[in-house]
Tab-separated table of C-alpha atoms in Angstrom:
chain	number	residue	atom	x	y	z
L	32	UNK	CA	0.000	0.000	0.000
L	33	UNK	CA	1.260	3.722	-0.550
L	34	UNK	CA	0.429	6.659	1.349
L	35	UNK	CA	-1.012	6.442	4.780
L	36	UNK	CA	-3.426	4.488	6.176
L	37	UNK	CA	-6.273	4.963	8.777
L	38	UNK	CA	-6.908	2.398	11.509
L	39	UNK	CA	-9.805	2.865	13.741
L	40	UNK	CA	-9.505	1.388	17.249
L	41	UNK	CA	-13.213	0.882	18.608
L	42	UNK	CA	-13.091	0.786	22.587
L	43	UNK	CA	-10.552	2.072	24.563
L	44	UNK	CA	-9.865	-0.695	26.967
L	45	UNK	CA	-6.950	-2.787	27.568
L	46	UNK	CA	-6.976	-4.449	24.040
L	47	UNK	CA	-8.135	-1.231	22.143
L	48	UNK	CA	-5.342	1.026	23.917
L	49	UNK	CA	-2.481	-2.294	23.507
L	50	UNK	CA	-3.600	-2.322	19.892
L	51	UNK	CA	-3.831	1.600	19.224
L	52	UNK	CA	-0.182	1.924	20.570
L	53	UNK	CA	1.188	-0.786	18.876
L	54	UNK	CA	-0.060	0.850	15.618
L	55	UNK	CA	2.344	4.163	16.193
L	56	UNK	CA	5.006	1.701	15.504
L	57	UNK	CA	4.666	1.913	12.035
L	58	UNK	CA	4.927	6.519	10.804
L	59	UNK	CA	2.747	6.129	7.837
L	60	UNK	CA	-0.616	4.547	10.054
L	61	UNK	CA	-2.990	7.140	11.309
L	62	UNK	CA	-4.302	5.333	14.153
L	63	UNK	CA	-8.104	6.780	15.635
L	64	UNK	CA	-9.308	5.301	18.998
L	65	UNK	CA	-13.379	5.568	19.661
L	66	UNK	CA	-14.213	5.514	23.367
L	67	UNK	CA	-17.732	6.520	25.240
L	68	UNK	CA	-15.576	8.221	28.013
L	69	UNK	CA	-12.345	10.463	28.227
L	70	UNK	CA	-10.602	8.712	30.862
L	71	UNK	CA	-9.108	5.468	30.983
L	72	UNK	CA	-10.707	2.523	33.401
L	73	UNK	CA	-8.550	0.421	35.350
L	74	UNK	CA	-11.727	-2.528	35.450
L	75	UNK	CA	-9.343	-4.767	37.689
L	76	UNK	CA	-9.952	-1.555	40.232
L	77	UNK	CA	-13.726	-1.183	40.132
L	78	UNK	CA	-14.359	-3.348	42.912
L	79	UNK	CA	-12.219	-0.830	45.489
L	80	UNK	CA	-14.375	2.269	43.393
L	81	UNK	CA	-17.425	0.724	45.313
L	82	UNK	CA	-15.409	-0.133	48.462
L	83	UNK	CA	-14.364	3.569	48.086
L	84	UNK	CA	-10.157	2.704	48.184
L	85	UNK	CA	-9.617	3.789	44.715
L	86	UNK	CA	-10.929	6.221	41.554
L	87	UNK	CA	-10.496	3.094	38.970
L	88	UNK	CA	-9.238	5.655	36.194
L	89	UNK	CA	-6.192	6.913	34.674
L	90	UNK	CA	-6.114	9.471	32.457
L	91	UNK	CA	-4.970	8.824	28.897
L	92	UNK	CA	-2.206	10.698	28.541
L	93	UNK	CA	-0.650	8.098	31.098
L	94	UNK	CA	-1.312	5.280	29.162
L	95	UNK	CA	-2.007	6.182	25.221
L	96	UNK	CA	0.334	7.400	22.675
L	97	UNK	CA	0.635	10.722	21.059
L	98	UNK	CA	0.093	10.222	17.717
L	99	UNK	CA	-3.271	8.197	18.953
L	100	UNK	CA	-6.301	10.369	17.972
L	101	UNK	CA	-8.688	9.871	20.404
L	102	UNK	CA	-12.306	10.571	19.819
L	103	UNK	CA	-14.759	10.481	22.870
L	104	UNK	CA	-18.052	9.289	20.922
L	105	UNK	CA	-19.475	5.948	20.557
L	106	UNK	CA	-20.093	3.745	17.579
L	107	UNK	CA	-22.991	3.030	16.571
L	108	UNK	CA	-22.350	0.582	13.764
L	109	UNK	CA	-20.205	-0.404	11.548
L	110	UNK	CA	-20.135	-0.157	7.390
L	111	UNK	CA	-18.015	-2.847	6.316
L	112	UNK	CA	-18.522	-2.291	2.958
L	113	UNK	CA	-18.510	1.244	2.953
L	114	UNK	CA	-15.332	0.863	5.802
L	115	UNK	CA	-16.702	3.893	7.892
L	116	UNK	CA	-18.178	3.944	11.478
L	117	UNK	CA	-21.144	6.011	12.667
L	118	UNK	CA	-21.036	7.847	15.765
L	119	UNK	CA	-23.608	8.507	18.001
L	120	UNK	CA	-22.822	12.264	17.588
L	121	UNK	CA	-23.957	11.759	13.824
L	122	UNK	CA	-20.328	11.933	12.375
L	123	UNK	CA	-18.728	9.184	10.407
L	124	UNK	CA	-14.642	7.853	10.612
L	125	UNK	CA	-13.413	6.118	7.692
L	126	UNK	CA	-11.424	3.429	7.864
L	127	UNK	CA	-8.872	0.969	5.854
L	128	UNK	CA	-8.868	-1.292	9.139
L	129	UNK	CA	-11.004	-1.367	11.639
L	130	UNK	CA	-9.942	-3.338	15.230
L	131	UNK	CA	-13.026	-4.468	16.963
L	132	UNK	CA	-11.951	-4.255	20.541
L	133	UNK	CA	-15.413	-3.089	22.366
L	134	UNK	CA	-15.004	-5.067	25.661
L	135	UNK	CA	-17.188	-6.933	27.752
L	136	UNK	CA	-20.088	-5.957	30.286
L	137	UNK	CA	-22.544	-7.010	32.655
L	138	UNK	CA	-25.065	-9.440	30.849
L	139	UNK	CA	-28.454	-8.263	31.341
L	140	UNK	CA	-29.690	-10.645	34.332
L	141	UNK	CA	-33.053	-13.090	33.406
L	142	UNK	CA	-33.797	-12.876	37.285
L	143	UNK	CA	-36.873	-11.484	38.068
L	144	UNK	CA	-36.420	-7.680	39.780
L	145	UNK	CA	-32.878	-8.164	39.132
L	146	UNK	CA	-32.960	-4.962	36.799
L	147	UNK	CA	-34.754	-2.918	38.732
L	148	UNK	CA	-33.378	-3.243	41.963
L	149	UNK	CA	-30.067	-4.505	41.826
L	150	UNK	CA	-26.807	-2.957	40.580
L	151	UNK	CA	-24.311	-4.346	38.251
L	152	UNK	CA	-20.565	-2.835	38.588
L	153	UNK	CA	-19.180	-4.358	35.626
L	154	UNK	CA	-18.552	-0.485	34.347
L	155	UNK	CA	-17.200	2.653	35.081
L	156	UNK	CA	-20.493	4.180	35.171
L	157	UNK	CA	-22.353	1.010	37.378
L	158	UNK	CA	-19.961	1.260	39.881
L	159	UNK	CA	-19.965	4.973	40.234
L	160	UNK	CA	-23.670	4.360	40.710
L	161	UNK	CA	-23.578	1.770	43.174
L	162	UNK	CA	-21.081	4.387	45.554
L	163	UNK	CA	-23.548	7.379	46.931
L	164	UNK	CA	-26.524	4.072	47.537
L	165	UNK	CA	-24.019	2.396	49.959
L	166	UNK	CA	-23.222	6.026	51.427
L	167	UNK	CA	-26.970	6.516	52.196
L	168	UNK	CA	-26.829	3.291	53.918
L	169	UNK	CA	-26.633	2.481	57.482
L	170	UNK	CA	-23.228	0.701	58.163
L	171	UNK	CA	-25.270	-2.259	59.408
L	172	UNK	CA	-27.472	-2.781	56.630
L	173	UNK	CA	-27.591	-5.714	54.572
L	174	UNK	CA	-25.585	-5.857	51.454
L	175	UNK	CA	-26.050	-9.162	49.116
L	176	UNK	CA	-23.627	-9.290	46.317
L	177	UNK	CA	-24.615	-11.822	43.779
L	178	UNK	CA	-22.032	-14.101	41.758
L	179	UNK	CA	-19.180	-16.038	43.017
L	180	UNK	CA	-16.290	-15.324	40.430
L	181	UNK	CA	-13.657	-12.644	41.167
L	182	UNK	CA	-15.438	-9.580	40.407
L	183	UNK	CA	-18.241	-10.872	43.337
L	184	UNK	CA	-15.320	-11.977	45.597
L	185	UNK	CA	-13.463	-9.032	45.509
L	186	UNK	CA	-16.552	-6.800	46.052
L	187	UNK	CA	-17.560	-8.834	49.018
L	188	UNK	CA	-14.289	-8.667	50.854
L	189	UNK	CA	-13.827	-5.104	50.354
L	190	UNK	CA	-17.056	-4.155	51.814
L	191	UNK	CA	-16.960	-6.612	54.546
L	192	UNK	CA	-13.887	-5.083	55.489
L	193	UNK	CA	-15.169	-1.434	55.545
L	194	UNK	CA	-17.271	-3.028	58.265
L	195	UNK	CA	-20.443	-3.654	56.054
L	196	UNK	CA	-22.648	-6.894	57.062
L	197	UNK	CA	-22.196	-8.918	53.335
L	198	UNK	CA	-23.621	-12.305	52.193
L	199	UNK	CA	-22.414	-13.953	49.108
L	200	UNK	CA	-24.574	-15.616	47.095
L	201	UNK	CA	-22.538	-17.882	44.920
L	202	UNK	CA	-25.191	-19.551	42.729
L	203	UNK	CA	-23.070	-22.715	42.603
L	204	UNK	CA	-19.265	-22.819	44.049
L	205	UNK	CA	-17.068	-19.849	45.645
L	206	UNK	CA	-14.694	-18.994	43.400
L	207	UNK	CA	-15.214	-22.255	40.133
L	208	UNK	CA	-12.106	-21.063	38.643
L	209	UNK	CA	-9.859	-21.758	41.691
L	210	UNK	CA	-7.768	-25.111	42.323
L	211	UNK	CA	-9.913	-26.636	45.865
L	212	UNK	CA	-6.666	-25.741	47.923
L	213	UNK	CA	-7.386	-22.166	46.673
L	214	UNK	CA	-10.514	-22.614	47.146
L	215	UNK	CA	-10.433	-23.193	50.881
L	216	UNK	CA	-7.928	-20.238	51.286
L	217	UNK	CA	-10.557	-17.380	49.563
L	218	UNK	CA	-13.624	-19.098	52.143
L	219	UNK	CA	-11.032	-18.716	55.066
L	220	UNK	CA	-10.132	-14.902	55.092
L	221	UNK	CA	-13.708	-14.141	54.236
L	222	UNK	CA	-14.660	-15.643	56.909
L	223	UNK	CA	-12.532	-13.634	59.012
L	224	UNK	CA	-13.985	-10.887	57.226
L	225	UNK	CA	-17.247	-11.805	58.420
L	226	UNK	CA	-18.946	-12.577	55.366
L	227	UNK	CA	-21.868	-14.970	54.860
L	228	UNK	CA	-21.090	-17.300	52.171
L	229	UNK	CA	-23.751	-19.374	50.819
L	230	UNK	CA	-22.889	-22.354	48.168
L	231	UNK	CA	-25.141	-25.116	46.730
L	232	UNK	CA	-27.917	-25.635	44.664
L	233	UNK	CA	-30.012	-23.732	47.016
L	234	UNK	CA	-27.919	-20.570	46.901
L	235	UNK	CA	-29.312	-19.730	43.388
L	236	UNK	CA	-31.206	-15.947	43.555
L	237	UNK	CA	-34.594	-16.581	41.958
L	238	UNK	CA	-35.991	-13.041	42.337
L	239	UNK	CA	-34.792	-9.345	43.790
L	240	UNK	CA	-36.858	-7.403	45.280
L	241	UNK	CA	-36.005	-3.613	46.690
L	242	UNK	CA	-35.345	-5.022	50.044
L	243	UNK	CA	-34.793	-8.591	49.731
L	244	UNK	CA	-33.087	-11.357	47.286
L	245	UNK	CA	-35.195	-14.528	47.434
L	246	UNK	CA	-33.189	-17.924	47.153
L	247	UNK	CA	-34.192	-21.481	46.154
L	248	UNK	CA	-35.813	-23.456	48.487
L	249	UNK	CA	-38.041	-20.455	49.284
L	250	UNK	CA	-35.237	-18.637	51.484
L	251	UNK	CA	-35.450	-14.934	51.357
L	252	UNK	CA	-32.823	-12.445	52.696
L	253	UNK	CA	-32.961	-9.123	53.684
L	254	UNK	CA	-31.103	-6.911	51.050
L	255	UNK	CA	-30.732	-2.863	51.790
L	256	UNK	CA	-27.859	-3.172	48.816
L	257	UNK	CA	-28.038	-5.588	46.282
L	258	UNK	CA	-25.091	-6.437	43.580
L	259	UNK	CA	-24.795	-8.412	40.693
L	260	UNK	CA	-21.821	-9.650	39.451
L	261	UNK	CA	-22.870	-12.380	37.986
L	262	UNK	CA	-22.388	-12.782	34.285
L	263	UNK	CA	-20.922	-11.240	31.341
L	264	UNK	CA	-21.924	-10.028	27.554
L	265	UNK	CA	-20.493	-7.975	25.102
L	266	UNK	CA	-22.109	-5.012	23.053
L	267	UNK	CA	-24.136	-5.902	20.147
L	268	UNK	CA	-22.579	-3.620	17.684
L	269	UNK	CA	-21.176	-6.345	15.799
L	270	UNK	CA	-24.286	-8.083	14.998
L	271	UNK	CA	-26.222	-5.219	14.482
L	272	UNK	CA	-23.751	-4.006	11.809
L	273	UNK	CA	-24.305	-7.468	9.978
L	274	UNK	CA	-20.971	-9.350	11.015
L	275	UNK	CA	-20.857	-12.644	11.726
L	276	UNK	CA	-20.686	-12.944	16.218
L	277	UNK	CA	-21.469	-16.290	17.841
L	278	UNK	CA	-23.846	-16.684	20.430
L	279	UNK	CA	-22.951	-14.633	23.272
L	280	UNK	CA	-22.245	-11.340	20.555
L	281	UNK	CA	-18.508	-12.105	20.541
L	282	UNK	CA	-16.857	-11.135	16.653
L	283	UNK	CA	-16.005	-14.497	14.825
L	284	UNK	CA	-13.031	-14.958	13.327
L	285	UNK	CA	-10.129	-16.718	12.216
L	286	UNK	CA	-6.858	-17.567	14.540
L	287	UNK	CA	-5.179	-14.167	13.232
L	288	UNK	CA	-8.120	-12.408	14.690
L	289	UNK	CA	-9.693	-11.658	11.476
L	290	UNK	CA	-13.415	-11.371	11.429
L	291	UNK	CA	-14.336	-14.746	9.110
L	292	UNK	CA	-16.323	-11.514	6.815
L	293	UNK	CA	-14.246	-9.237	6.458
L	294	UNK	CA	-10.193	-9.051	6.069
L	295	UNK	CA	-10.083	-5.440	6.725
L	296	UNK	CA	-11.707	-6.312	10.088
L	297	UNK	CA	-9.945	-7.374	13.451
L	298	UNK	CA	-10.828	-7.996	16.900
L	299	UNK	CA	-9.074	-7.562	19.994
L	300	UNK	CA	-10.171	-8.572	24.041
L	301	UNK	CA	-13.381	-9.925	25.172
L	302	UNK	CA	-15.206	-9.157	22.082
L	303	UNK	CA	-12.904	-11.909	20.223
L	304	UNK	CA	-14.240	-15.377	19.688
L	305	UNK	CA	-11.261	-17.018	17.309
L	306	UNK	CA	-12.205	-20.004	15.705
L	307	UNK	CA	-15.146	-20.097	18.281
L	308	UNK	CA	-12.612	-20.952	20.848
L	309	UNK	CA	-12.692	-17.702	22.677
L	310	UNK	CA	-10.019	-17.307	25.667
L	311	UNK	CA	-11.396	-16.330	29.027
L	312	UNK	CA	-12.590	-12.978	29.491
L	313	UNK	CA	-10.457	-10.476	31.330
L	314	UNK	CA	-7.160	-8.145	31.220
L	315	UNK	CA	-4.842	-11.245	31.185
L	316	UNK	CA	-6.030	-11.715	27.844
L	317	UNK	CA	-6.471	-8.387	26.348
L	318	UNK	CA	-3.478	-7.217	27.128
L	319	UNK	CA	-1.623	-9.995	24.719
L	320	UNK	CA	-4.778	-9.921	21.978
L	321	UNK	CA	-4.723	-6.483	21.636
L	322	UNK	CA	-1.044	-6.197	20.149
L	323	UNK	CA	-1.394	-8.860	18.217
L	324	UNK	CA	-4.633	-7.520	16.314
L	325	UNK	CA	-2.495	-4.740	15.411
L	326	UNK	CA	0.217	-7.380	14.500
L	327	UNK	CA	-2.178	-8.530	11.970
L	328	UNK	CA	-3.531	-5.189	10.728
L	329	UNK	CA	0.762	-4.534	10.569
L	330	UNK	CA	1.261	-7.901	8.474
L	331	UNK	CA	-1.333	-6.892	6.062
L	332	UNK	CA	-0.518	-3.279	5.357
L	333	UNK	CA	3.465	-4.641	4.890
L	334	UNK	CA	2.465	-7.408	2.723
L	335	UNK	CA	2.734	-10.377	5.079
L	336	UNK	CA	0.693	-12.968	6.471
L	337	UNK	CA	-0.636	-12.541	9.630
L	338	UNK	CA	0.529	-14.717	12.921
L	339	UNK	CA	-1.499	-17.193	14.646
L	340	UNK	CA	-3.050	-16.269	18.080
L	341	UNK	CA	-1.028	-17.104	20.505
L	342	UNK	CA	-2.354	-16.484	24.159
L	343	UNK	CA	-0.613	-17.854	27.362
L	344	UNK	CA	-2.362	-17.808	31.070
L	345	UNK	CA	-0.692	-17.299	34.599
L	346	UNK	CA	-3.371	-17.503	36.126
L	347	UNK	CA	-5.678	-15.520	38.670
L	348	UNK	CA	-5.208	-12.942	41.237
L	349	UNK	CA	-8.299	-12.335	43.505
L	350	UNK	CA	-7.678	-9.735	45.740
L	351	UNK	CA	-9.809	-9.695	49.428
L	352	UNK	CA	-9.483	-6.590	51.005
L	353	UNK	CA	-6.531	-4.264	50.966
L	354	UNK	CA	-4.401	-6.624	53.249
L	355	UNK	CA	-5.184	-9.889	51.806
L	356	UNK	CA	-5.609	-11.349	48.565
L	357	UNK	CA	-4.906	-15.503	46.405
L	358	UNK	CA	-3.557	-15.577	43.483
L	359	UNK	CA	-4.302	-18.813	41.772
L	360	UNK	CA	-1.401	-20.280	39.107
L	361	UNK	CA	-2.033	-22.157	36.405
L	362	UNK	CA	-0.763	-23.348	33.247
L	363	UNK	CA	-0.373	-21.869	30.158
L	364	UNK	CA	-3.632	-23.419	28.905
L	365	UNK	CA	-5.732	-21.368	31.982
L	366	UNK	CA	-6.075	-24.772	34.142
L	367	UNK	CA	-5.628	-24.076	37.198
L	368	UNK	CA	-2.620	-25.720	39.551
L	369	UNK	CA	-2.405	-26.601	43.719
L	370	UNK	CA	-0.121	-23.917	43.943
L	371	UNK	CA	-1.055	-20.480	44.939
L	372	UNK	CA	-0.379	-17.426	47.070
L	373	UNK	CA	-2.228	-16.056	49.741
L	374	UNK	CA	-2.301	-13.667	52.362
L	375	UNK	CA	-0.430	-10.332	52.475
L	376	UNK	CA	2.817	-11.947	49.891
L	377	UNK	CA	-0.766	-12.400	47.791
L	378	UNK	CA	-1.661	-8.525	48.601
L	379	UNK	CA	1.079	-7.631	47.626
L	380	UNK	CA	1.594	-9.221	44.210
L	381	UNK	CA	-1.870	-8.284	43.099
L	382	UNK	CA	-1.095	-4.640	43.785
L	383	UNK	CA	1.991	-5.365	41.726
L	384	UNK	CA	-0.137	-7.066	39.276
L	385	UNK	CA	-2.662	-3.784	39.011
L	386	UNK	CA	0.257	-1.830	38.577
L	387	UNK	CA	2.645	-3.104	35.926
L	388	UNK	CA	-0.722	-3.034	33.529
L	389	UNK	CA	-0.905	0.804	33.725
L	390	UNK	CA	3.210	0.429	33.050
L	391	UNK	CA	2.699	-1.845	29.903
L	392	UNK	CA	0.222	0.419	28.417
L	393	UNK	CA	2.741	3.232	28.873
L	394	UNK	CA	5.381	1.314	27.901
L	395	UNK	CA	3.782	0.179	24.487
L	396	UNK	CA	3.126	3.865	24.396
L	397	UNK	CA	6.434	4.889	24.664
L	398	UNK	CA	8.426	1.928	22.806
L	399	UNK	CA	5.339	0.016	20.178
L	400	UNK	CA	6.813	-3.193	19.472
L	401	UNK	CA	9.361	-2.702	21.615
L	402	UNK	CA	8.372	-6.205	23.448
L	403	UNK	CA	5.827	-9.249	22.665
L	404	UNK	CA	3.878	-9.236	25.786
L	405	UNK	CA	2.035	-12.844	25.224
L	406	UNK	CA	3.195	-16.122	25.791
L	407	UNK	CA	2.361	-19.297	23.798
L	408	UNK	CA	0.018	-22.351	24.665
L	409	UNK	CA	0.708	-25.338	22.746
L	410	UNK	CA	-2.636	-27.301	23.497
L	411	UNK	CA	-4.618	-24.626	21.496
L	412	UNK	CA	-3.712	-26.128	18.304
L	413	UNK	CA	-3.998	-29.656	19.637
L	414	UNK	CA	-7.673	-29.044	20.080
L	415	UNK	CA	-8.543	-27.363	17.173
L	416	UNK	CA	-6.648	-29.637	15.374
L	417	UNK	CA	-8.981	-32.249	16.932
L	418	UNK	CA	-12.060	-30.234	16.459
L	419	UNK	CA	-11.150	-30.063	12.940
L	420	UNK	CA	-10.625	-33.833	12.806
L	421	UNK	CA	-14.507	-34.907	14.687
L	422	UNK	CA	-16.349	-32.291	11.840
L	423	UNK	CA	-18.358	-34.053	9.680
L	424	UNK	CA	-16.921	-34.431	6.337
L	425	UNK	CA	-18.708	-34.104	2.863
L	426	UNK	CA	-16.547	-35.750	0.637
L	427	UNK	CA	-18.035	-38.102	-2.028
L	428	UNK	CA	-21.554	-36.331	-1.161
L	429	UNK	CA	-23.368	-34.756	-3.679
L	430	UNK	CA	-23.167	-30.912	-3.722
């Protein structure tokens, strides 16, 4: 290609601001980012935002590169074949690649009342919500936080430990991610935190109400505060704008991260289902998709063939309170080990964790392409090689 050429960067989250730096590594790329808000949002802080310990933003100068044009607007859909993107301001961007990196959100909870009278914190703008509601409340009212994976763990400790009265309802198992050794340690310290943990088949919320969550088995609880953390979905801009998603709304493509409609399309983060093997949602894997999307959009405009995915796992940090926290290891392939750290040595590497983030965004600011930040895991292509191997085949069938 001569001349330059225009990437657009939609969502300016861990993958959209890893891939939108990246990009500056190349002079003749103009690279646009889209974002609804001005500020970046550290979503591995919004738990302490509602236990009032932290702000959960940075701004962007911190973490985004100068030559990054960053327009605060949302997209409204996408024109593949026209390769421009409606705002919700009315303008139009044009495009000659567009990286689909528009994160992941609170799914939209099936539970009756749940909408009305519970809060989600799965955003900047839920958890802000959720802040001056707990203020109003008496220190000894009743909080319920809903959904037993980190987001609901980390919210429960943090209040409990502000001295709030908190029952988790898990819906199934504390913390189904974590190795049973791991396991144990997360149910210890909140138990010293003096939270209420309820597991089982019974512990499934049926129905909110404004002052009560009602359980299987007919159990109701008394619920001042309620909070949902359970579930996630992704914006439906994709399908609305005719590409192909799969069934939770996640962009399909290919294992360079190319939608399977479009070449000049790329996806990045939690809105990335590659070869409908998407990785698990969160910043361990944007961080290492979003550089590679621009790898590919990089590949393409040089003339090369795009890379493979490659996406490695360490595993998961949970923090539970400020003076506590697990973090689970794995392997490479997200499965998680007997091994972990605990206690205030687990504190402490989860700050350290939180931290270095904000530095690799800066850094890829700074240096693009300076360093890969992903590691590889080999069984990937041993199971879709094996997937590929259990399809049906056509041959010798009519057509």
């Amino acid at each position: 290609m001569t001349g330059n050429t225009d990437v657009v960067v939609i969502g300016g989250g861990y993958a959209g601001v890893m891939a939108a730096n990246r990009l500056t590594q190349r002079a003749d790329v103009r690279v646009t980012l889209i974002n609804p808000r001005p500020t970046f949002v550290e979503r591995v802080r919004l738990h302490q935002l509602v236990g009032g310990s932290d702000d959960a933003v940075v701004d962007y100068t911190d973490v985004l590169a100068e030559r990054v044009r960053l327009v605060v607007d949302t997209a409204t859909r996408i024109d593949a074949a026209e390769r421009r993107v409606r705002l919700a301001t009315g303008g139009t961007l044009g495009y000659d690649y567009l990286i689909y990196a528009v994160g992941s959100g609170s799914a939209d909870p099936d539970v009756p009342g749940a909408a009305e009278f519970a809060y989600p914190i799965a955003s900047l703008e839920d958890a802000r919500r959720v802040r001056p509601v707990l203020d109003a409340a008496p220190d000894s009212a009743p909080v319920t936080v809903v959904g037993a994976g980190p987001s609901g763990i980390e919210t429960a400790a943090e209040l409990a430990e502000t001295g709030r009265a908190v029952t988790l309802v898990c819906g199934g198992v504390l913390g189904p991610y974590l190795h049973p050794r791991g396991r144990r340690a997360v149910a210890r310290r909140l138990a010293k935190l003096g939270v209420t943990v309820l597991e089982g088949p019974d512990a499934t919320v049926t129905a909110v109400a404004r002052d009560a969550v009602r359980l299987g088995g007919r159990r109701e609880l008394p619920s001042a505060v309620t909070i949902w953390t359970a579930g996630f979905g992704v914006p439906d801009l994709a399908g609305r704008s005719g590409l192909s998603t799969d069934a939770l709304g996640r962009l399909r493509t290919d294992e360079t991260l190319t939608s399977v409609d479009d070449a000049r399309v790329v996806a990045a983060g939690d809105s990335a289902a590659p070869s409908d093997l998407p990785f698990r949602m969160g910043c361990q894997s944007a961080m290492q998709l979003g550089p590679q999307a621009a790898e590919t959009v990089l590949s393409r405009i040089a003339g090369r063939h795009p890379a493979p995915v490659a996406v490695g796992f360490a595993g998961q940090c949970i923090s539970l309170g400020r003076r506590a926290a697990v973090f689970q290891f794995a392997r490479r392939n997200d499965a998680a080990v007997r091994f972990h750290l605990g206690g205030r040595p687990g504190a402490k590497l989860k700050e350290l964790v939180c931290r270095s983030i904000v530095w690799q965004l800066a850094y890829e600011a700074r240096k693009p392409g300076a360093r890969a930040w992903w590691i590889s895991d080999g069984t990937r292509q041993h199971l879709l090689r094996a997937r590929r191997s259990e399809a049906p085949t056509t041959a010798g069938q009519p057509v």
